[in-house]
XYZ file of C-alpha atoms in Angstrom:
173
model
C -31.509 31.688 5.736
C -29.047 33.186 2.820
C -26.296 32.743 5.515
C -27.118 28.895 6.218
C -27.265 28.255 2.592
C -23.701 29.689 2.072
C -22.354 27.566 5.097
C -24.028 24.635 3.148
C -21.988 25.073 0.165
C -18.837 25.601 2.259
C -19.576 22.482 4.261
C -20.337 20.538 0.950
C -16.921 21.786 -0.691
C -15.058 20.942 2.441
C -16.553 17.428 2.768
C -15.737 17.153 -1.200
C -12.093 18.181 -0.591
C -11.664 16.100 2.171
C -13.366 12.811 0.282
C -10.593 13.269 -2.739
C -7.715 13.689 -0.386
C -9.358 10.229 1.211
C -9.287 8.604 -2.337
C -5.984 9.904 -3.283
C -4.570 8.347 0.046
C -6.212 5.166 -0.538
C -5.067 4.692 -4.236
C -1.203 5.281 -3.481
C -0.589 1.599 -2.832
C 0.217 -0.148 -5.992
C -0.886 -3.794 -5.974
C -0.354 -6.176 -8.356
C -3.095 -8.742 -9.333
C -2.511 -11.808 -11.312
C -5.539 -13.903 -10.430
C -8.671 -13.636 -8.478
C -7.283 -13.179 -5.187
C -3.883 -13.395 -5.784
C -1.773 -10.217 -5.453
C 1.440 -8.409 -3.661
C 1.674 -5.158 -2.530
C 4.858 -2.947 -1.474
C 4.163 -0.208 1.111
C 5.284 1.997 0.590
C 5.952 1.130 -3.130
C 8.676 4.386 -3.461
C 11.213 4.190 -0.678
C 14.687 5.522 -0.019
C 17.187 2.959 -0.279
C 18.190 2.103 3.324
C 14.504 2.066 4.618
C 12.164 -0.917 5.664
C 9.423 -1.804 3.439
C 6.387 -3.967 4.225
C 4.918 -6.478 1.717
C 1.414 -7.871 1.963
C 0.206 -10.639 -0.413
C -2.386 -13.220 -0.896
C -2.572 -16.697 -2.687
C -6.076 -17.064 -3.771
C -6.952 -20.084 -1.087
C -3.382 -20.836 0.414
C -3.062 -18.157 2.512
C -2.502 -20.396 5.709
C 0.941 -21.555 3.707
C 4.277 -19.362 3.443
C 5.091 -17.683 0.113
C 8.092 -16.800 -1.310
C 8.821 -12.939 -2.555
C 11.826 -12.219 -4.682
C 13.082 -8.741 -6.000
C 16.709 -7.357 -7.310
C 15.590 -4.920 -4.395
C 16.481 -6.753 -1.648
C 16.608 -10.603 -2.611
C 14.343 -13.053 -0.901
C 11.520 -12.687 1.689
C 9.587 -15.330 2.824
C 5.862 -14.195 3.909
C 4.224 -15.607 6.724
C 0.256 -15.848 7.204
C -1.097 -13.411 9.382
C -4.743 -12.593 9.632
C -5.854 -14.087 6.368
C -3.033 -12.360 4.691
C 0.557 -13.250 4.175
C 3.156 -10.432 5.209
C 6.573 -9.668 5.538
C 9.270 -6.585 6.130
C 12.699 -6.050 4.611
C 15.041 -3.370 4.567
C 16.525 -1.994 1.356
C 20.482 -2.088 1.016
C 21.371 1.106 1.546
C 23.629 0.978 -1.220
C 21.217 -0.024 -4.025
C 21.004 1.749 -6.700
C 17.809 4.006 -7.441
C 15.298 2.726 -10.266
C 11.989 0.740 -10.551
C 12.198 -3.172 -9.249
C 10.152 -5.958 -9.999
C 8.772 -7.571 -6.980
C 7.927 -10.921 -7.821
C 5.379 -13.518 -5.372
C 5.365 -17.261 -5.866
C 2.983 -18.756 -4.089
C 2.887 -22.823 -2.912
C -0.318 -23.346 -5.329
C 1.555 -22.414 -8.443
C 0.003 -18.831 -8.573
C 2.176 -15.770 -9.237
C 1.949 -11.969 -8.895
C 4.141 -9.118 -9.568
C 4.344 -5.588 -8.644
C 7.054 -2.513 -8.768
C 9.435 -1.171 -6.389
C 10.652 2.408 -6.676
C 14.099 2.612 -4.972
C 15.172 6.222 -4.486
C 18.596 7.232 -3.625
C 18.287 11.062 -2.654
C 21.481 12.511 -0.917
C 20.380 13.676 2.817
C 19.764 17.544 2.978
C 22.612 19.254 4.831
C 21.528 21.478 8.159
C 20.621 25.091 7.090
C 22.593 27.902 8.465
C 22.069 28.815 12.203
C 20.166 32.424 11.723
C 17.894 32.101 14.362
C 15.183 30.792 15.467
C 12.309 32.064 13.330
C 8.306 32.554 14.081
C 7.640 29.015 15.483
C 11.257 28.258 17.188
C 10.568 26.516 20.276
C 7.024 25.626 19.664
C 6.627 21.979 20.374
C 3.193 20.548 19.608
C 1.904 22.728 16.926
C 1.351 20.109 14.258
C -0.965 18.073 16.808
C -2.802 21.496 17.695
C -3.520 22.253 14.358
C -4.750 18.743 13.699
C -6.790 18.505 16.335
C -8.028 21.917 15.731
C -9.041 21.092 12.443
C -10.928 17.957 13.560
C -13.245 19.789 16.187
C -14.040 22.581 13.109
C -15.013 19.806 10.720
C -17.010 18.394 13.323
C -18.840 21.579 14.299
C -19.549 22.416 10.605
C -21.026 18.947 10.384
C -23.238 19.258 13.336
C -24.151 22.601 12.452
C -25.196 21.030 8.713
C -27.527 18.624 10.513
C -29.049 20.456 13.031
C -29.656 23.373 10.328
C -31.486 21.164 7.733
C -33.930 20.181 10.704
C -37.622 21.474 10.503
C -39.153 23.051 13.378
C -42.521 21.695 14.380
C -45.475 24.219 13.334
C -43.330 25.803 10.739
C -45.861 25.373 8.457
C -43.460 24.283 5.396
């Protein structure tokens, strides 16, 4: 039984870390809320100059009409109704100076909301020196293999945790 208890503690810790990572990922999008159901968000909210960003918004009960989004980072974009939200995409000009830019939503019903888009303008790194292949040269699909293996290990751990806690009939306590 001491082995099972150590395993359960390890499983609990692993699931806690997984939960914390999931919470971090879910909270990295910065929506700007104005009213009860009026908001605008840019994904990703920090983007390299020259890349495409997605905009999602809500205009309370007017999500069946177009809305206007403006920012010095990319100009003006019309958002269109899409599955209960207003959505659109825009490319940040490659020459845009780095900095924080407000993104302003104006709805047909008069509601407004604001969020911030951070434009990054980092230079692309140069290639490293040609010094050889290294240990993983030619390994194709290594990342996906690691992910599949990790998911399998977590599934096994959860399965052992559930079946290890079951009481056997006639064990007495």
